[in-house]
Amino acid sequence: MSMQRDGMWDGDDADQLYEQIEPDGAGFDLGEIYTPVADGSDETGWCSADHEYCPESAEEYPEVAFTVTSPSGALSASAGLGGRIQRIDVVDVSSLDEVQLREEIVELALLAREKARAAQHEVTAELMRRLGQDRVGVSSFLLHSIGLPTFESASARLAETFAIRYRSDDD
């Protein structure tokens, strides 16, 4: 999805963004595997039923985030390894109207998501290589069957988006 340049927003855009950023988890029935933890001992409030795999504390597992920042530094979007948007940082956006701000946030969020999914691709391909699988074959499967972008394609999209979006007005 690329940003609309005419400044018009329709509700379908929000639905498409939600579908891209928030997977619905169809096909997963976590009710039988996980039970809620009432004491809040883990960050998510969920833990395995036998408590064998409950983390001692969230600090033991560092959070990995992939951030894309606008060239002006006014906005940043960060996504976790799975591509879920974790945070949007706003510094000074007084020069943007609401429509421009929305467009900027959506674009940066999508780019951060793509960057995170590319990292997921690279990590998975490398782990499978270490397990004896053909890295090229695994990478091709991840790209074509799963839809995880490569680092190169994510970097190219970022460069292309920034070149188009932030070119000077006198071009």
PDB file of C-alpha atoms in Angstrom:
ATOM      1  CA  MET A   1       0.000   0.000   0.000  1.00  0.00           C
ATOM      2  CA  SER A   2       1.365   3.409  -0.830  1.00  0.00           C
ATOM      3  CA  MET A   3       0.139   6.664   0.510  1.00  0.00           C
ATOM      4  CA  GLN A   4      -2.478   8.661  -1.273  1.00  0.00           C
ATOM      5  CA  ARG A   5      -1.072  11.912  -2.564  1.00  0.00           C
ATOM      6  CA  ASP A   6      -4.357  13.774  -2.915  1.00  0.00           C
ATOM      7  CA  GLY A   7      -4.906  14.093   0.832  1.00  0.00           C
ATOM      8  CA  MET A   8      -8.170  12.113   0.716  1.00  0.00           C
ATOM      9  CA  TRP A   9      -8.782   9.354   3.232  1.00  0.00           C
ATOM     10  CA  ASP A  10     -11.433   6.726   3.016  1.00  0.00           C
ATOM     11  CA  GLY A  11     -12.314   4.140   5.621  1.00  0.00           C
ATOM     12  CA  ASP A  12     -11.153   1.279   3.395  1.00  0.00           C
ATOM     13  CA  ASP A  13      -7.551   2.452   3.789  1.00  0.00           C
ATOM     14  CA  ALA A  14      -7.750   1.977   7.545  1.00  0.00           C
ATOM     15  CA  ASP A  15      -9.180  -1.519   7.112  1.00  0.00           C
ATOM     16  CA  GLN A  16      -6.407  -2.462   4.665  1.00  0.00           C
ATOM     17  CA  LEU A  17      -3.740  -1.144   7.025  1.00  0.00           C
ATOM     18  CA  TYR A  18      -5.251  -3.042   9.942  1.00  0.00           C
ATOM     19  CA  GLU A  19      -5.267  -6.262   7.914  1.00  0.00           C
ATOM     20  CA  GLN A  20      -1.613  -5.778   6.975  1.00  0.00           C
ATOM     21  CA  ILE A  21      -0.380  -4.856  10.439  1.00  0.00           C
ATOM     22  CA  GLU A  22      -2.647  -6.980  12.658  1.00  0.00           C
ATOM     23  CA  PRO A  23      -2.842 -10.615  11.548  1.00  0.00           C
ATOM     24  CA  ASP A  24      -6.083 -12.275  12.628  1.00  0.00           C
ATOM     25  CA  GLY A  25      -4.411 -15.453  13.911  1.00  0.00           C
ATOM     26  CA  ALA A  26      -6.920 -17.645  12.072  1.00  0.00           C
ATOM     27  CA  GLY A  27      -6.241 -21.317  12.581  1.00  0.00           C
ATOM     28  CA  PHE A  28      -4.742 -20.947  16.042  1.00  0.00           C
ATOM     29  CA  ASP A  29      -6.687 -22.155  19.052  1.00  0.00           C
ATOM     30  CA  LEU A  30      -4.661 -20.993  22.019  1.00  0.00           C
ATOM     31  CA  GLY A  31      -7.443 -21.718  24.506  1.00  0.00           C
ATOM     32  CA  GLU A  32      -6.344 -25.301  25.070  1.00  0.00           C
ATOM     33  CA  ILE A  33      -2.610 -24.579  25.224  1.00  0.00           C
ATOM     34  CA  TYR A  34      -2.398 -21.435  27.321  1.00  0.00           C
ATOM     35  CA  THR A  35      -4.078 -20.299  30.494  1.00  0.00           C
ATOM     36  CA  PRO A  36      -4.285 -16.743  31.812  1.00  0.00           C
ATOM     37  CA  VAL A  37      -1.938 -15.816  34.625  1.00  0.00           C
ATOM     38  CA  ALA A  38      -3.726 -13.784  37.275  1.00  0.00           C
ATOM     39  CA  ASP A  39      -0.660 -12.587  39.183  1.00  0.00           C
ATOM     40  CA  GLY A  40       0.702 -10.679  36.187  1.00  0.00           C
ATOM     41  CA  SER A  41       4.007 -12.577  36.364  1.00  0.00           C
ATOM     42  CA  ASP A  42       4.606 -12.246  32.665  1.00  0.00           C
ATOM     43  CA  GLU A  43       4.346  -9.317  30.314  1.00  0.00           C
ATOM     44  CA  THR A  44       1.473 -10.661  28.217  1.00  0.00           C
ATOM     45  CA  GLY A  45      -0.701 -12.101  30.979  1.00  0.00           C
ATOM     46  CA  TRP A  46      -0.555 -15.555  29.344  1.00  0.00           C
ATOM     47  CA  CYS A  47       1.631 -18.526  30.195  1.00  0.00           C
ATOM     48  CA  SER A  48       1.797 -22.229  29.332  1.00  0.00           C
ATOM     49  CA  ALA A  49      -0.572 -24.414  31.349  1.00  0.00           C
ATOM     50  CA  ASP A  50       2.281 -26.288  33.033  1.00  0.00           C
ATOM     51  CA  HIS A  51       4.169 -23.019  33.763  1.00  0.00           C
ATOM     52  CA  GLU A  52       7.338 -24.726  32.537  1.00  0.00           C
ATOM     53  CA  TYR A  53       8.005 -22.073  29.913  1.00  0.00           C
ATOM     54  CA  CYS A  54       6.990 -18.936  31.821  1.00  0.00           C
ATOM     55  CA  PRO A  55       9.703 -16.293  31.722  1.00  0.00           C
ATOM     56  CA  GLU A  56      11.082 -15.237  35.081  1.00  0.00           C
ATOM     57  CA  SER A  57      10.931 -11.618  34.057  1.00  0.00           C
ATOM     58  CA  ALA A  58      10.514  -9.668  30.854  1.00  0.00           C
ATOM     59  CA  GLU A  59      13.991  -8.164  31.360  1.00  0.00           C
ATOM     60  CA  GLU A  60      15.628 -11.514  30.541  1.00  0.00           C
ATOM     61  CA  TYR A  61      14.426 -11.287  26.955  1.00  0.00           C
ATOM     62  CA  PRO A  62      15.471  -8.047  25.279  1.00  0.00           C
ATOM     63  CA  GLU A  63      12.904  -6.556  22.948  1.00  0.00           C
ATOM     64  CA  VAL A  64      13.990  -6.348  19.324  1.00  0.00           C
ATOM     65  CA  ALA A  65      12.622  -3.390  17.387  1.00  0.00           C
ATOM     66  CA  PHE A  66      13.099  -2.173  13.842  1.00  0.00           C
ATOM     67  CA  THR A  67      12.697   1.565  13.462  1.00  0.00           C
ATOM     68  CA  VAL A  68      12.180   3.794  10.450  1.00  0.00           C
ATOM     69  CA  THR A  69      12.567   7.536  10.987  1.00  0.00           C
ATOM     70  CA  SER A  70      11.506  10.315   8.656  1.00  0.00           C
ATOM     71  CA  PRO A  71      14.439  12.306   7.215  1.00  0.00           C
ATOM     72  CA  SER A  72      13.418  15.312   9.319  1.00  0.00           C
ATOM     73  CA  GLY A  73      13.545  13.172  12.465  1.00  0.00           C
ATOM     74  CA  ALA A  74      10.061  14.343  13.465  1.00  0.00           C
ATOM     75  CA  LEU A  75       8.438  10.897  13.290  1.00  0.00           C
ATOM     76  CA  SER A  76       9.603   7.346  13.890  1.00  0.00           C
ATOM     77  CA  ALA A  77       7.784   4.023  13.723  1.00  0.00           C
ATOM     78  CA  SER A  78       9.084   0.871  15.421  1.00  0.00           C
ATOM     79  CA  ALA A  79       7.993  -2.708  14.774  1.00  0.00           C
ATOM     80  CA  GLY A  80       8.827  -5.963  16.526  1.00  0.00           C
ATOM     81  CA  LEU A  81      10.396  -8.960  14.784  1.00  0.00           C
ATOM     82  CA  GLY A  82       6.986 -10.258  13.692  1.00  0.00           C
ATOM     83  CA  GLY A  83       6.109  -6.935  12.071  1.00  0.00           C
ATOM     84  CA  ARG A  84       3.668  -5.694  14.710  1.00  0.00           C
ATOM     85  CA  ILE A  85       3.910  -1.942  15.237  1.00  0.00           C
ATOM     86  CA  GLN A  86       5.107  -1.289  18.781  1.00  0.00           C
ATOM     87  CA  ARG A  87       5.432   2.454  18.943  1.00  0.00           C
ATOM     88  CA  ILE A  88       5.220   5.718  17.052  1.00  0.00           C
ATOM     89  CA  ASP A  89       7.505   8.518  18.247  1.00  0.00           C
ATOM     90  CA  VAL A  90       6.554  12.110  17.511  1.00  0.00           C
ATOM     91  CA  VAL A  91       9.020  14.965  18.093  1.00  0.00           C
ATOM     92  CA  ASP A  92       7.815  18.132  16.362  1.00  0.00           C
ATOM     93  CA  VAL A  93       5.127  17.902  13.744  1.00  0.00           C
ATOM     94  CA  SER A  94       3.792  21.437  13.939  1.00  0.00           C
ATOM     95  CA  SER A  95       4.538  21.947  10.239  1.00  0.00           C
ATOM     96  CA  LEU A  96       2.199  19.082   9.238  1.00  0.00           C
ATOM     97  CA  ASP A  97      -1.576  19.221   9.055  1.00  0.00           C
ATOM     98  CA  GLU A  98      -3.655  16.237  10.228  1.00  0.00           C
ATOM     99  CA  VAL A  99      -3.805  14.600   6.803  1.00  0.00           C
ATOM    100  CA  GLN A 100      -0.045  14.899   6.257  1.00  0.00           C
ATOM    101  CA  LEU A 101       0.628  13.578   9.760  1.00  0.00           C
ATOM    102  CA  ARG A 102      -1.650  10.590   9.195  1.00  0.00           C
ATOM    103  CA  GLU A 103      -0.041   9.816   5.840  1.00  0.00           C
ATOM    104  CA  GLU A 104       3.428  10.087   7.329  1.00  0.00           C
ATOM    105  CA  ILE A 105       2.592   7.785  10.244  1.00  0.00           C
ATOM    106  CA  VAL A 106       0.980   5.158   7.999  1.00  0.00           C
ATOM    107  CA  GLU A 107       3.893   5.193   5.548  1.00  0.00           C
ATOM    108  CA  LEU A 108       6.541   4.917   8.283  1.00  0.00           C
ATOM    109  CA  ALA A 109       4.581   2.153  10.032  1.00  0.00           C
ATOM    110  CA  LEU A 110       4.393   0.117   6.822  1.00  0.00           C
ATOM    111  CA  LEU A 111       8.109   0.615   6.162  1.00  0.00           C
ATOM    112  CA  ALA A 112       9.005  -0.418   9.731  1.00  0.00           C
ATOM    113  CA  ARG A 113       6.803  -3.484   9.364  1.00  0.00           C
ATOM    114  CA  GLU A 114       8.525  -4.430   6.116  1.00  0.00           C
ATOM    115  CA  LYS A 115      11.960  -3.923   7.685  1.00  0.00           C
ATOM    116  CA  ALA A 116      11.009  -6.195  10.605  1.00  0.00           C
ATOM    117  CA  ARG A 117       9.611  -8.878   8.318  1.00  0.00           C
ATOM    118  CA  ALA A 118      12.817  -8.767   6.253  1.00  0.00           C
ATOM    119  CA  ALA A 119      14.772  -9.398   9.451  1.00  0.00           C
ATOM    120  CA  GLN A 120      12.449 -12.308  10.206  1.00  0.00           C
ATOM    121  CA  HIS A 121      13.241 -13.676   6.733  1.00  0.00           C
ATOM    122  CA  GLU A 122      16.999 -13.384   7.317  1.00  0.00           C
ATOM    123  CA  VAL A 123      16.904 -14.947  10.793  1.00  0.00           C
ATOM    124  CA  THR A 124      14.759 -17.860   9.613  1.00  0.00           C
ATOM    125  CA  ALA A 125      16.916 -18.533   6.543  1.00  0.00           C
ATOM    126  CA  GLU A 126      20.098 -18.474   8.630  1.00  0.00           C
ATOM    127  CA  LEU A 127      18.682 -20.749  11.335  1.00  0.00           C
ATOM    128  CA  MET A 128      17.535 -23.233   8.700  1.00  0.00           C
ATOM    129  CA  ARG A 129      20.991 -23.112   7.070  1.00  0.00           C
ATOM    130  CA  ARG A 130      22.537 -23.990  10.428  1.00  0.00           C
ATOM    131  CA  LEU A 131      20.170 -26.955  10.601  1.00  0.00           C
ATOM    132  CA  GLY A 132      21.526 -28.191   7.267  1.00  0.00           C
ATOM    133  CA  GLN A 133      18.938 -26.767   4.875  1.00  0.00           C
ATOM    134  CA  ASP A 134      19.775 -24.990   1.629  1.00  0.00           C
ATOM    135  CA  ARG A 135      19.716 -21.268   2.471  1.00  0.00           C
ATOM    136  CA  VAL A 136      18.802 -20.216  -1.076  1.00  0.00           C
ATOM    137  CA  GLY A 137      15.900 -22.664  -1.224  1.00  0.00           C
ATOM    138  CA  VAL A 138      14.624 -21.630   2.204  1.00  0.00           C
ATOM    139  CA  SER A 139      14.949 -17.957   1.273  1.00  0.00           C
ATOM    140  CA  SER A 140      12.997 -18.536  -1.929  1.00  0.00           C
ATOM    141  CA  PHE A 141      10.271 -20.356   0.011  1.00  0.00           C
ATOM    142  CA  LEU A 142      10.054 -17.549   2.571  1.00  0.00           C
ATOM    143  CA  LEU A 143       9.817 -14.940  -0.176  1.00  0.00           C
ATOM    144  CA  HIS A 144       7.400 -16.629  -2.578  1.00  0.00           C
ATOM    145  CA  SER A 145       5.279 -18.881  -0.346  1.00  0.00           C
ATOM    146  CA  ILE A 146       5.240 -17.032   2.970  1.00  0.00           C
ATOM    147  CA  GLY A 147       5.624 -13.500   1.611  1.00  0.00           C
ATOM    148  CA  LEU A 148       8.520 -12.405   3.819  1.00  0.00           C
ATOM    149  CA  PRO A 149      10.565  -9.778   1.966  1.00  0.00           C
ATOM    150  CA  THR A 150      14.335  -9.991   1.677  1.00  0.00           C
ATOM    151  CA  PHE A 151      16.579  -7.381   3.257  1.00  0.00           C
ATOM    152  CA  GLU A 152      17.440  -6.127  -0.221  1.00  0.00           C
ATOM    153  CA  SER A 153      13.815  -5.673  -1.294  1.00  0.00           C
ATOM    154  CA  ALA A 154      12.886  -3.955   1.989  1.00  0.00           C
ATOM    155  CA  SER A 155      15.876  -1.618   1.664  1.00  0.00           C
ATOM    156  CA  ALA A 156      14.998  -0.856  -1.958  1.00  0.00           C
ATOM    157  CA  ARG A 157      11.390  -0.060  -1.017  1.00  0.00           C
ATOM    158  CA  LEU A 158      12.572   2.229   1.787  1.00  0.00           C
ATOM    159  CA  ALA A 159      14.959   4.057  -0.554  1.00  0.00           C
ATOM    160  CA  GLU A 160      12.327   4.355  -3.293  1.00  0.00           C
ATOM    161  CA  THR A 161       9.661   5.618  -0.886  1.00  0.00           C
ATOM    162  CA  PHE A 162      11.985   8.189   0.644  1.00  0.00           C
ATOM    163  CA  ALA A 163      13.194   9.331  -2.795  1.00  0.00           C
ATOM    164  CA  ILE A 164       9.634   9.866  -4.024  1.00  0.00           C
ATOM    165  CA  ARG A 165       8.175  11.258  -0.814  1.00  0.00           C
ATOM    166  CA  TYR A 166      10.978  13.591   0.202  1.00  0.00           C
ATOM    167  CA  ARG A 167      12.254  14.885  -3.126  1.00  0.00           C
ATOM    168  CA  SER A 168      12.470  18.643  -3.307  1.00  0.00           C
ATOM    169  CA  ASP A 169       9.574  20.580  -4.742  1.00  0.00           C
ATOM    170  CA  ASP A 170      11.748  22.197  -7.436  1.00  0.00           C
ATOM    171  CA  ASP A 171      12.370  18.860  -9.234  1.00  0.00           C
TER     172      ASP A 171
END
